[in-house]
Amino acid sequence: MSDEVSELAEMTAEHPAAGSFGLHAEIYLHPWAGFAIRYTYWLCLVVIVGSEVVAAAIYCKLWFADIPSWMWVAAFSAAIVYVNTVSVKSFGRFEYWFAMIKVVTIAVFLVLGTALLAGIGFPRVGTANYTGHGGFFPSGLSGVLLGITMAVFSFLGIEIVAATAGEAAEPRVAVPKALRRTLFYLVLFYLGGLALVVGLVPWNQIALGESPFVRVFQTAGIPAAGNVMNFVGLTAALSSAMCNLYFTARLLFSLARGGYAPAALGRLSKRGMPVAAVLASSAGMVAAVFLSHFFEATAFVFMIGVAFFGGPFIWIMVLVTHLAFRRTNARAGKTVVRFAPPGPWSSLLGLAALLGVLISTWWVPGFRVTLQAGPPWLAFITVCYFVWRSTRSRSSGSEGLHDG
């Protein structure tokens, strides 16, 4: 993933514009590629927002088991839409505290987990769990594939740093630095946290629906660990939903301003908020209400499976674009700032790995819908592209006749 980030940083430094990877694909591949990557990314985030409010409803089940999930989904969705349409200030206030809770909890977990492993202030756990209970790959290939799938999904979102590059004062310096720093913290918190969980709690002693993080806090003597971690999980889900709705609404707003979406979605309210774009980007939460009502047990996994297609597709397009970017600039004899390894091999290896992950979802439990939904979506967005291009051509022709 680090090579892919470097390649995106390289192109973004050369073209520091809002919605960078969509613009890169449009310039170096084809206008269809720019259109498809922008809308696929938008749809992916829309579905993720819906999955996050479903996750929030699952957390509430611990305290209010008798309240139907769809009611929580509807209530959280309404609150998130309200916060995203009132003012940027109110959004920032909520997000600041939600993010603070999440970051502090992860930091405390890393400290406590390390202390438990090393026996600093606690009985020493040691490293026996890393090799015991079946050793590495105890569930075979299916377990590995599921782990890789969820890991790739967890890194989806790092490209947002590049998508907002147009707002940076010195993109050639700021964007690569921000991308690498973001990747570093993701690796530290995500991989570091998982490494501690595997070392502290035997994988075969965690029941479905039980959090290994709760077990760690209980071992450390944290009172009411289950309720504490459930609250943290709830705030993390709501934080993610709010942030993704904020970004996806502005992505749709910029698409409308660029002529890629209906003009009504590019208007601001009196308070300067893109209300129409926020409401349109809330479609995933509307779907979540219905899915959690009729398919409560499988709604979350289904939505994650649908959204997953967008991650590998976007990064595949980024890598293909980078190959074209390098070739075009080499032919023109243009010197660009390089962050990725020389030659095409890092991009080609990344493409092979991402295609492998995408194809493997067919055999991952609950993720077959990724390949069932992805290709039909690309066919649909291709039809939309040609309709949009035809409509735009007619509009340009009419304006030319009028001017004449």
mmCIF file of C-alpha atoms in Angstrom:
data_model
loop_
_atom_site.group_PDB
_atom_site.id
_atom_site.type_symbol
_atom_site.label_atom_id
_atom_site.label_comp_id
_atom_site.label_asym_id
_atom_site.label_seq_id
_atom_site.Cartn_x
_atom_site.Cartn_y
_atom_site.Cartn_z
ATOM 1 C CA MET A 1 0.000 0.000 0.000
ATOM 2 C CA SER A 2 2.917 2.386 0.632
ATOM 3 C CA ASP A 3 3.965 2.244 -3.055
ATOM 4 C CA GLU A 4 0.410 3.023 -4.160
ATOM 5 C CA VAL A 5 0.342 6.006 -1.809
ATOM 6 C CA SER A 6 3.669 7.252 -3.212
ATOM 7 C CA GLU A 7 2.358 7.000 -6.768
ATOM 8 C CA LEU A 8 -0.780 8.931 -5.901
ATOM 9 C CA ALA A 9 1.372 11.544 -4.141
ATOM 10 C CA GLU A 10 3.569 11.855 -7.241
ATOM 11 C CA MET A 11 0.611 12.626 -9.517
ATOM 12 C CA THR A 12 -1.072 14.888 -6.970
ATOM 13 C CA ALA A 13 2.068 16.984 -6.562
ATOM 14 C CA GLU A 14 2.068 17.525 -10.341
ATOM 15 C CA HIS A 15 -1.684 18.234 -10.536
ATOM 16 C CA PRO A 16 -2.748 19.643 -7.132
ATOM 17 C CA ALA A 17 -6.453 20.033 -7.811
ATOM 18 C CA ALA A 18 -9.577 19.091 -5.894
ATOM 19 C CA GLY A 19 -10.725 15.549 -6.689
ATOM 20 C CA SER A 20 -7.205 14.759 -7.855
ATOM 21 C CA PHE A 21 -7.355 11.071 -8.789
ATOM 22 C CA GLY A 22 -10.485 11.631 -10.887
ATOM 23 C CA LEU A 23 -8.726 14.465 -12.699
ATOM 24 C CA HIS A 24 -5.583 12.355 -13.215
ATOM 25 C CA ALA A 25 -7.614 9.544 -14.807
ATOM 26 C CA GLU A 26 -9.419 12.013 -17.046
ATOM 27 C CA ILE A 27 -6.150 13.587 -18.260
ATOM 28 C CA TYR A 28 -4.012 10.479 -18.747
ATOM 29 C CA LEU A 29 -6.541 7.738 -19.556
ATOM 30 C CA HIS A 30 -9.934 8.853 -20.844
ATOM 31 C CA PRO A 31 -12.817 11.145 -19.776
ATOM 32 C CA TRP A 32 -14.815 7.976 -19.029
ATOM 33 C CA ALA A 33 -12.173 6.933 -16.498
ATOM 34 C CA GLY A 34 -12.452 10.261 -14.672
ATOM 35 C CA PHE A 35 -16.248 10.031 -14.686
ATOM 36 C CA ALA A 36 -16.299 6.410 -13.480
ATOM 37 C CA ILE A 37 -13.748 6.838 -10.702
ATOM 38 C CA ARG A 38 -15.482 9.952 -9.320
ATOM 39 C CA TYR A 39 -18.934 8.365 -9.189
ATOM 40 C CA THR A 40 -17.687 4.988 -7.984
ATOM 41 C CA TYR A 41 -15.879 6.728 -5.146
ATOM 42 C CA TRP A 42 -18.987 8.738 -4.312
ATOM 43 C CA LEU A 43 -21.215 5.641 -4.284
ATOM 44 C CA CYS A 44 -18.683 3.703 -2.219
ATOM 45 C CA LEU A 45 -18.678 6.397 0.477
ATOM 46 C CA VAL A 46 -22.464 6.684 0.374
ATOM 47 C CA VAL A 47 -22.811 2.964 1.124
ATOM 48 C CA ILE A 48 -20.124 3.152 3.811
ATOM 49 C CA VAL A 49 -22.082 5.920 5.569
ATOM 50 C CA GLY A 50 -25.089 3.603 5.603
ATOM 51 C CA SER A 51 -23.014 0.713 6.974
ATOM 52 C CA GLU A 52 -21.676 2.916 9.781
ATOM 53 C CA VAL A 53 -25.144 3.836 11.071
ATOM 54 C CA VAL A 54 -26.035 0.124 10.951
ATOM 55 C CA ALA A 55 -22.915 -0.531 13.043
ATOM 56 C CA ALA A 56 -23.990 2.192 15.485
ATOM 57 C CA ALA A 57 -27.361 0.467 15.853
ATOM 58 C CA ILE A 58 -25.595 -2.836 16.605
ATOM 59 C CA TYR A 59 -23.659 -1.165 19.445
ATOM 60 C CA CYS A 60 -26.929 0.143 20.918
ATOM 61 C CA LYS A 61 -28.255 -3.414 21.139
ATOM 62 C CA LEU A 62 -26.063 -4.014 24.201
ATOM 63 C CA TRP A 63 -28.035 -1.463 26.222
ATOM 64 C CA PHE A 64 -31.433 -1.480 24.484
ATOM 65 C CA ALA A 65 -31.956 -4.982 23.150
ATOM 66 C CA ASP A 66 -35.718 -4.595 22.665
ATOM 67 C CA ILE A 67 -35.569 -1.524 20.404
ATOM 68 C CA PRO A 68 -35.536 -2.497 16.685
ATOM 69 C CA SER A 69 -32.300 -1.681 14.864
ATOM 70 C CA TRP A 70 -34.022 0.263 12.102
ATOM 71 C CA MET A 71 -35.238 2.824 14.658
ATOM 72 C CA TRP A 72 -31.668 3.504 15.787
ATOM 73 C CA VAL A 73 -30.533 3.717 12.164
ATOM 74 C CA ALA A 74 -33.283 6.217 11.364
ATOM 75 C CA ALA A 75 -32.566 8.326 14.468
ATOM 76 C CA PHE A 76 -28.788 8.427 13.932
ATOM 77 C CA SER A 77 -29.244 9.174 10.222
ATOM 78 C CA ALA A 78 -31.520 12.117 10.948
ATOM 79 C CA ALA A 79 -29.074 13.515 13.506
ATOM 80 C CA ILE A 80 -26.080 13.142 11.169
ATOM 81 C CA VAL A 81 -27.901 14.830 8.286
ATOM 82 C CA TYR A 82 -28.926 17.672 10.596
ATOM 83 C CA VAL A 83 -25.363 18.259 11.805
ATOM 84 C CA ASN A 84 -24.108 18.266 8.206
ATOM 85 C CA THR A 85 -26.654 20.838 7.063
ATOM 86 C CA VAL A 86 -26.656 23.344 9.949
ATOM 87 C CA SER A 87 -23.120 24.744 9.837
ATOM 88 C CA VAL A 88 -19.488 23.704 9.498
ATOM 89 C CA LYS A 89 -18.922 24.912 13.066
ATOM 90 C CA SER A 90 -21.449 22.470 14.543
ATOM 91 C CA PHE A 91 -20.001 19.645 12.450
ATOM 92 C CA GLY A 92 -16.478 20.452 13.634
ATOM 93 C CA ARG A 93 -17.526 20.542 17.288
ATOM 94 C CA PHE A 94 -19.150 17.084 17.193
ATOM 95 C CA GLU A 95 -16.366 15.543 15.137
ATOM 96 C CA TYR A 96 -13.646 16.936 17.384
ATOM 97 C CA TRP A 97 -15.004 15.159 20.473
ATOM 98 C CA PHE A 98 -15.861 11.942 18.657
ATOM 99 C CA ALA A 99 -12.356 11.760 17.177
ATOM 100 C CA MET A 100 -10.783 12.621 20.533
ATOM 101 C CA ILE A 101 -12.556 9.711 22.249
ATOM 102 C CA LYS A 102 -11.413 7.322 19.521
ATOM 103 C CA VAL A 103 -7.765 8.425 19.470
ATOM 104 C CA VAL A 104 -7.389 8.461 23.258
ATOM 105 C CA THR A 105 -8.906 4.973 23.551
ATOM 106 C CA ILE A 106 -6.588 3.527 20.899
ATOM 107 C CA ALA A 107 -3.560 5.150 22.565
ATOM 108 C CA VAL A 108 -4.552 3.730 25.967
ATOM 109 C CA PHE A 109 -5.114 0.316 24.407
ATOM 110 C CA LEU A 110 -1.657 0.318 22.799
ATOM 111 C CA VAL A 111 -0.011 1.255 26.102
ATOM 112 C CA LEU A 112 -1.956 -1.301 28.167
ATOM 113 C CA GLY A 113 -1.508 -4.023 25.563
ATOM 114 C CA THR A 114 2.241 -3.521 25.417
ATOM 115 C CA ALA A 115 2.434 -3.541 29.228
ATOM 116 C CA LEU A 116 0.477 -6.816 29.387
ATOM 117 C CA LEU A 117 2.664 -8.508 26.798
ATOM 118 C CA ALA A 118 5.877 -7.361 28.429
ATOM 119 C CA GLY A 119 4.696 -7.854 32.024
ATOM 120 C CA ILE A 120 5.135 -4.210 33.038
ATOM 121 C CA GLY A 121 2.830 -3.767 36.045
ATOM 122 C CA PHE A 122 0.816 -6.880 35.083
ATOM 123 C CA PRO A 123 1.429 -10.634 34.907
ATOM 124 C CA ARG A 124 3.407 -11.235 31.733
ATOM 125 C CA VAL A 125 1.419 -12.705 28.825
ATOM 126 C CA GLY A 126 4.421 -13.191 26.564
ATOM 127 C CA THR A 127 4.389 -14.282 22.939
ATOM 128 C CA ALA A 128 2.896 -17.785 23.252
ATOM 129 C CA ASN A 129 -0.362 -16.811 21.548
ATOM 130 C CA TYR A 130 1.420 -15.850 18.341
ATOM 131 C CA THR A 131 2.501 -19.435 17.660
ATOM 132 C CA GLY A 132 0.017 -21.459 19.711
ATOM 133 C CA HIS A 133 -3.564 -22.589 18.999
ATOM 134 C CA GLY A 134 -2.867 -23.902 15.518
ATOM 135 C CA GLY A 135 0.013 -21.578 14.652
ATOM 136 C CA PHE A 136 -0.121 -19.291 11.662
ATOM 137 C CA PHE A 137 -3.053 -19.598 9.210
ATOM 138 C CA PRO A 138 -5.076 -21.939 11.470
ATOM 139 C CA SER A 139 -8.208 -21.479 9.339
ATOM 140 C CA GLY A 140 -6.438 -22.018 6.038
ATOM 141 C CA LEU A 141 -6.700 -19.888 2.922
ATOM 142 C CA SER A 142 -10.243 -18.637 3.590
ATOM 143 C CA GLY A 143 -9.147 -17.006 6.841
ATOM 144 C CA VAL A 144 -6.217 -15.335 5.104
ATOM 145 C CA LEU A 145 -8.427 -14.037 2.289
ATOM 146 C CA LEU A 146 -10.959 -12.627 4.731
ATOM 147 C CA GLY A 147 -8.204 -10.941 6.726
ATOM 148 C CA ILE A 148 -6.655 -9.365 3.628
ATOM 149 C CA THR A 149 -10.066 -8.221 2.407
ATOM 150 C CA MET A 150 -10.884 -6.467 5.667
ATOM 151 C CA ALA A 151 -7.370 -4.987 5.875
ATOM 152 C CA VAL A 152 -7.651 -3.457 2.391
ATOM 153 C CA PHE A 153 -11.091 -2.105 3.270
ATOM 154 C CA SER A 154 -9.689 -0.533 6.435
ATOM 155 C CA PHE A 155 -7.179 1.489 4.405
ATOM 156 C CA LEU A 156 -9.904 2.901 2.150
ATOM 157 C CA GLY A 157 -10.062 6.625 2.824
ATOM 158 C CA ILE A 158 -6.376 7.507 2.763
ATOM 159 C CA GLU A 159 -6.913 8.881 -0.750
ATOM 160 C CA ILE A 160 -9.069 11.670 0.727
ATOM 161 C CA VAL A 161 -5.811 13.479 1.508
ATOM 162 C CA ALA A 162 -5.107 13.674 -2.218
ATOM 163 C CA ALA A 163 -8.704 14.528 -3.089
ATOM 164 C CA THR A 164 -8.438 17.756 -1.051
ATOM 165 C CA ALA A 165 -5.036 18.706 -2.490
ATOM 166 C CA GLY A 166 -6.384 21.865 -4.091
ATOM 167 C CA GLU A 167 -6.690 23.426 -0.649
ATOM 168 C CA ALA A 168 -3.010 22.950 0.272
ATOM 169 C CA ALA A 169 -0.725 25.993 0.240
ATOM 170 C CA GLU A 170 2.283 24.065 -1.149
ATOM 171 C CA PRO A 171 0.907 20.806 -2.614
ATOM 172 C CA ARG A 172 4.295 19.486 -3.795
ATOM 173 C CA VAL A 173 5.454 19.456 -0.172
ATOM 174 C CA ALA A 174 2.243 19.138 1.828
ATOM 175 C CA VAL A 175 0.419 16.358 -0.054
ATOM 176 C CA PRO A 176 3.173 13.678 -0.097
ATOM 177 C CA LYS A 177 3.991 14.481 3.524
ATOM 178 C CA ALA A 178 0.330 14.220 4.559
ATOM 179 C CA LEU A 179 -0.199 10.956 2.669
ATOM 180 C CA ARG A 180 2.853 9.305 4.193
ATOM 181 C CA ARG A 181 2.046 10.552 7.676
ATOM 182 C CA THR A 182 -1.518 9.272 7.356
ATOM 183 C CA LEU A 183 -0.255 5.889 6.189
ATOM 184 C CA PHE A 184 2.164 5.746 9.126
ATOM 185 C CA TYR A 185 -0.566 6.375 11.699
ATOM 186 C CA LEU A 186 -2.882 3.867 10.013
ATOM 187 C CA VAL A 187 -0.191 1.203 10.199
ATOM 188 C CA LEU A 188 0.609 2.110 13.814
ATOM 189 C CA PHE A 189 -2.977 2.112 15.062
ATOM 190 C CA TYR A 190 -4.466 -0.605 12.862
ATOM 191 C CA LEU A 191 -1.653 -3.131 12.505
ATOM 192 C CA GLY A 192 -0.242 -2.320 15.952
ATOM 193 C CA GLY A 193 -3.636 -2.806 17.562
ATOM 194 C CA LEU A 194 -4.248 -6.092 15.741
ATOM 195 C CA ALA A 195 -0.791 -7.376 16.634
ATOM 196 C CA LEU A 196 -1.513 -6.742 20.309
ATOM 197 C CA VAL A 197 -4.954 -8.353 20.135
ATOM 198 C CA VAL A 198 -3.535 -11.524 18.562
ATOM 199 C CA GLY A 199 -0.791 -11.686 21.175
ATOM 200 C CA LEU A 200 -3.038 -11.058 24.171
ATOM 201 C CA VAL A 201 -6.194 -13.013 23.351
ATOM 202 C CA PRO A 202 -6.111 -16.493 21.736
ATOM 203 C CA TRP A 203 -8.100 -16.262 18.531
ATOM 204 C CA ASN A 204 -10.112 -19.411 19.324
ATOM 205 C CA GLN A 205 -11.275 -18.028 22.687
ATOM 206 C CA ILE A 206 -13.213 -15.082 21.249
ATOM 207 C CA ALA A 207 -16.862 -15.798 20.649
ATOM 208 C CA LEU A 208 -18.746 -14.243 17.751
ATOM 209 C CA GLY A 209 -20.011 -10.843 18.862
ATOM 210 C CA GLU A 210 -17.412 -10.516 21.627
ATOM 211 C CA SER A 211 -14.772 -7.822 21.326
ATOM 212 C CA PRO A 212 -11.135 -8.801 21.997
ATOM 213 C CA PHE A 213 -10.543 -5.158 22.924
ATOM 214 C CA VAL A 214 -13.003 -5.568 25.789
ATOM 215 C CA ARG A 215 -11.110 -8.664 26.969
ATOM 216 C CA VAL A 216 -7.867 -6.685 27.065
ATOM 217 C CA PHE A 217 -9.383 -3.878 29.137
ATOM 218 C CA GLN A 218 -10.987 -6.411 31.459
ATOM 219 C CA THR A 219 -7.621 -8.103 31.964
ATOM 220 C CA ALA A 220 -6.128 -4.722 32.831
ATOM 221 C CA GLY A 221 -8.813 -4.221 35.500
ATOM 222 C CA ILE A 222 -10.781 -1.438 33.752
ATOM 223 C CA PRO A 223 -14.234 -1.351 35.395
ATOM 224 C CA ALA A 224 -17.260 -1.835 33.119
ATOM 225 C CA ALA A 225 -14.899 -2.541 30.201
ATOM 226 C CA GLY A 226 -17.692 -3.861 27.998
ATOM 227 C CA ASN A 227 -19.817 -0.744 28.378
ATOM 228 C CA VAL A 228 -16.816 1.558 27.960
ATOM 229 C CA MET A 229 -15.672 -0.076 24.726
ATOM 230 C CA ASN A 230 -19.219 -0.292 23.435
ATOM 231 C CA PHE A 231 -19.542 3.468 23.910
ATOM 232 C CA VAL A 232 -16.211 4.040 22.163
ATOM 233 C CA GLY A 233 -17.307 1.837 19.257
ATOM 234 C CA LEU A 234 -20.566 3.749 19.013
ATOM 235 C CA THR A 235 -18.823 7.137 18.877
ATOM 236 C CA ALA A 236 -16.288 5.810 16.347
ATOM 237 C CA ALA A 237 -19.072 4.608 14.046
ATOM 238 C CA LEU A 238 -20.934 7.912 14.309
ATOM 239 C CA SER A 239 -17.694 9.849 13.752
ATOM 240 C CA SER A 240 -16.941 7.865 10.606
ATOM 241 C CA ALA A 241 -20.490 8.322 9.291
ATOM 242 C CA MET A 242 -20.388 12.085 9.876
ATOM 243 C CA CYS A 243 -16.970 12.522 8.232
ATOM 244 C CA ASN A 244 -17.817 10.389 5.223
ATOM 245 C CA LEU A 245 -21.135 12.169 4.681
ATOM 246 C CA TYR A 246 -19.331 15.516 4.942
ATOM 247 C CA PHE A 247 -16.771 14.507 2.333
ATOM 248 C CA THR A 248 -19.098 12.694 -0.044
ATOM 249 C CA ALA A 249 -21.530 15.635 -0.056
ATOM 250 C CA ARG A 250 -18.720 17.989 -1.032
ATOM 251 C CA LEU A 251 -17.550 15.536 -3.677
ATOM 252 C CA LEU A 252 -21.023 15.533 -5.203
ATOM 253 C CA PHE A 253 -21.167 19.333 -4.847
ATOM 254 C CA SER A 254 -17.905 19.672 -6.802
ATOM 255 C CA LEU A 255 -19.176 17.255 -9.460
ATOM 256 C CA ALA A 256 -22.235 19.456 -9.908
ATOM 257 C CA ARG A 257 -20.118 22.615 -10.087
ATOM 258 C CA GLY A 258 -17.954 20.924 -12.737
ATOM 259 C CA GLY A 259 -20.950 19.975 -14.852
ATOM 260 C CA TYR A 260 -20.839 16.267 -14.023
ATOM 261 C CA ALA A 261 -24.055 16.252 -11.956
ATOM 262 C CA PRO A 262 -27.323 18.231 -11.926
ATOM 263 C CA ALA A 263 -26.766 21.927 -11.185
ATOM 264 C CA ALA A 264 -29.175 21.828 -8.223
ATOM 265 C CA LEU A 265 -26.645 19.727 -6.312
ATOM 266 C CA GLY A 266 -24.091 22.529 -6.635
ATOM 267 C CA ARG A 267 -26.053 25.137 -4.688
ATOM 268 C CA LEU A 268 -25.402 26.386 -1.172
ATOM 269 C CA SER A 269 -27.899 27.276 1.536
ATOM 270 C CA LYS A 270 -27.989 30.685 3.209
ATOM 271 C CA ARG A 271 -25.573 29.281 5.791
ATOM 272 C CA GLY A 272 -23.152 28.163 3.084
ATOM 273 C CA MET A 273 -23.949 24.452 3.352
ATOM 274 C CA PRO A 274 -24.504 22.137 0.318
ATOM 275 C CA VAL A 275 -27.861 20.907 1.612
ATOM 276 C CA ALA A 276 -29.006 19.298 -1.651
ATOM 277 C CA ALA A 277 -25.731 17.391 -2.000
ATOM 278 C CA VAL A 278 -25.948 16.253 1.639
ATOM 279 C CA LEU A 279 -29.480 14.947 1.151
ATOM 280 C CA ALA A 280 -28.547 13.127 -2.072
ATOM 281 C CA SER A 281 -25.482 11.617 -0.377
ATOM 282 C CA SER A 282 -27.710 10.340 2.444
ATOM 283 C CA ALA A 283 -29.131 7.667 0.140
ATOM 284 C CA GLY A 284 -26.973 5.030 1.832
ATOM 285 C CA MET A 285 -28.587 5.783 5.184
ATOM 286 C CA VAL A 286 -32.054 5.532 3.662
ATOM 287 C CA ALA A 287 -31.107 2.114 2.271
ATOM 288 C CA ALA A 288 -29.703 1.191 5.684
ATOM 289 C CA VAL A 289 -33.073 1.856 7.348
ATOM 290 C CA PHE A 290 -34.834 -0.605 5.032
ATOM 291 C CA LEU A 291 -32.070 -3.211 5.114
ATOM 292 C CA SER A 292 -31.868 -3.157 8.917
ATOM 293 C CA HIS A 293 -35.648 -3.554 9.091
ATOM 294 C CA PHE A 294 -35.986 -6.494 6.699
ATOM 295 C CA PHE A 295 -32.500 -8.066 6.923
ATOM 296 C CA GLU A 296 -31.293 -7.061 10.365
ATOM 297 C CA ALA A 297 -28.825 -9.930 10.811
ATOM 298 C CA THR A 298 -27.015 -9.444 7.492
ATOM 299 C CA ALA A 299 -27.434 -5.735 6.702
ATOM 300 C CA PHE A 300 -23.981 -4.653 7.890
ATOM 301 C CA VAL A 301 -21.971 -7.343 6.057
ATOM 302 C CA PHE A 302 -24.062 -6.845 2.906
ATOM 303 C CA MET A 303 -23.397 -3.102 2.804
ATOM 304 C CA ILE A 304 -19.683 -3.580 3.497
ATOM 305 C CA GLY A 305 -19.554 -6.132 0.665
ATOM 306 C CA VAL A 306 -21.233 -3.737 -1.771
ATOM 307 C CA ALA A 307 -18.977 -0.840 -0.780
ATOM 308 C CA PHE A 308 -15.809 -2.927 -0.938
ATOM 309 C CA PHE A 309 -15.727 -2.967 -4.751
ATOM 310 C CA GLY A 310 -14.987 0.752 -4.788
ATOM 311 C CA GLY A 311 -11.709 0.486 -2.852
ATOM 312 C CA PRO A 312 -9.725 -1.890 -5.110
ATOM 313 C CA PHE A 313 -11.313 -0.353 -8.235
ATOM 314 C CA ILE A 314 -10.174 3.154 -7.296
ATOM 315 C CA TRP A 315 -6.639 2.038 -6.487
ATOM 316 C CA ILE A 316 -6.454 -0.071 -9.662
ATOM 317 C CA MET A 317 -7.405 3.032 -11.640
ATOM 318 C CA VAL A 318 -4.818 5.078 -9.734
ATOM 319 C CA LEU A 319 -2.072 2.592 -10.626
ATOM 320 C CA VAL A 320 -3.104 2.354 -14.292
ATOM 321 C CA THR A 321 -3.191 6.159 -14.398
ATOM 322 C CA HIS A 322 0.279 6.325 -12.865
ATOM 323 C CA LEU A 323 1.656 4.067 -15.598
ATOM 324 C CA ALA A 324 0.183 6.405 -18.224
ATOM 325 C CA PHE A 325 1.410 9.450 -16.262
ATOM 326 C CA ARG A 326 5.008 8.179 -16.242
ATOM 327 C CA ARG A 327 4.889 7.214 -19.936
ATOM 328 C CA THR A 328 3.408 10.545 -21.056
ATOM 329 C CA ASN A 329 5.907 12.646 -19.123
ATOM 330 C CA ALA A 330 8.836 10.491 -20.272
ATOM 331 C CA ARG A 331 7.852 10.922 -23.932
ATOM 332 C CA ALA A 332 7.523 14.672 -23.429
ATOM 333 C CA GLY A 333 10.891 14.816 -21.682
ATOM 334 C CA LYS A 334 9.251 16.449 -18.681
ATOM 335 C CA THR A 335 10.839 16.175 -15.272
ATOM 336 C CA VAL A 336 8.428 15.523 -12.379
ATOM 337 C CA VAL A 337 8.948 15.174 -8.643
ATOM 338 C CA ARG A 338 9.302 11.451 -7.920
ATOM 339 C CA PHE A 339 8.095 9.718 -4.766
ATOM 340 C CA ALA A 340 7.424 6.218 -6.138
ATOM 341 C CA PRO A 341 10.146 3.707 -7.134
ATOM 342 C CA PRO A 342 11.511 4.087 -10.691
ATOM 343 C CA GLY A 343 10.125 1.933 -13.458
ATOM 344 C CA PRO A 344 6.677 0.348 -13.837
ATOM 345 C CA TRP A 345 7.198 -2.639 -11.553
ATOM 346 C CA SER A 346 5.729 -1.234 -8.333
ATOM 347 C CA SER A 347 2.541 -0.262 -10.200
ATOM 348 C CA LEU A 348 2.335 -3.640 -11.949
ATOM 349 C CA LEU A 349 2.839 -5.547 -8.689
ATOM 350 C CA GLY A 350 0.213 -3.370 -7.010
ATOM 351 C CA LEU A 351 -2.222 -4.054 -9.850
ATOM 352 C CA ALA A 352 -1.696 -7.810 -9.564
ATOM 353 C CA ALA A 353 -2.208 -7.716 -5.786
ATOM 354 C CA LEU A 354 -5.367 -5.595 -5.969
ATOM 355 C CA LEU A 355 -6.873 -7.707 -8.747
ATOM 356 C CA GLY A 356 -6.115 -10.784 -6.663
ATOM 357 C CA VAL A 357 -7.850 -9.304 -3.615
ATOM 358 C CA LEU A 358 -10.864 -8.254 -5.701
ATOM 359 C CA ILE A 359 -11.239 -11.664 -7.363
ATOM 360 C CA SER A 360 -10.762 -13.486 -4.034
ATOM 361 C CA THR A 361 -13.895 -11.851 -2.595
ATOM 362 C CA TRP A 362 -15.916 -14.441 -4.540
ATOM 363 C CA TRP A 363 -14.743 -17.068 -2.020
ATOM 364 C CA VAL A 364 -14.839 -14.879 1.101
ATOM 365 C CA PRO A 365 -17.965 -15.507 3.229
ATOM 366 C CA GLY A 366 -20.401 -12.609 2.888
ATOM 367 C CA PHE A 367 -18.361 -10.789 0.226
ATOM 368 C CA ARG A 368 -19.545 -12.509 -2.956
ATOM 369 C CA VAL A 369 -21.875 -9.522 -3.423
ATOM 370 C CA THR A 370 -18.755 -7.436 -4.178
ATOM 371 C CA LEU A 371 -18.354 -9.016 -7.612
ATOM 372 C CA GLN A 372 -22.102 -9.379 -8.063
ATOM 373 C CA ALA A 373 -22.605 -5.633 -7.627
ATOM 374 C CA GLY A 374 -19.372 -4.184 -9.063
ATOM 375 C CA PRO A 375 -19.508 -5.062 -12.796
ATOM 376 C CA PRO A 376 -23.223 -4.136 -13.139
ATOM 377 C CA TRP A 377 -22.415 -0.789 -11.497
ATOM 378 C CA LEU A 378 -19.608 -0.149 -13.998
ATOM 379 C CA ALA A 379 -21.987 -1.004 -16.861
ATOM 380 C CA PHE A 380 -24.576 1.392 -15.441
ATOM 381 C CA ILE A 381 -22.074 4.221 -14.929
ATOM 382 C CA THR A 382 -20.785 3.700 -18.480
ATOM 383 C CA VAL A 383 -24.288 4.197 -19.865
ATOM 384 C CA CYS A 384 -24.626 7.294 -17.666
ATOM 385 C CA TYR A 385 -21.330 8.632 -19.023
ATOM 386 C CA PHE A 386 -22.425 8.356 -22.662
ATOM 387 C CA VAL A 387 -25.803 9.932 -21.861
ATOM 388 C CA TRP A 388 -24.035 12.752 -20.003
ATOM 389 C CA ARG A 389 -21.555 13.286 -22.850
ATOM 390 C CA SER A 390 -24.334 13.310 -25.450
ATOM 391 C CA THR A 391 -26.401 15.759 -23.406
ATOM 392 C CA ARG A 392 -23.409 18.024 -22.883
ATOM 393 C CA SER A 393 -22.552 17.950 -26.600
ATOM 394 C CA ARG A 394 -26.090 18.930 -27.559
ATOM 395 C CA SER A 395 -26.063 21.691 -24.958
ATOM 396 C CA SER A 396 -22.753 23.049 -26.279
ATOM 397 C CA GLY A 397 -24.058 22.879 -29.840
ATOM 398 C CA SER A 398 -27.230 24.767 -28.910
ATOM 399 C CA GLU A 399 -25.218 27.475 -27.197
ATOM 400 C CA GLY A 400 -22.986 27.822 -30.257
ATOM 401 C CA LEU A 401 -26.008 28.251 -32.568
ATOM 402 C CA HIS A 402 -27.506 30.776 -30.171
ATOM 403 C CA ASP A 403 -24.293 32.780 -30.054
ATOM 404 C CA GLY A 404 -24.084 32.737 -33.834
#
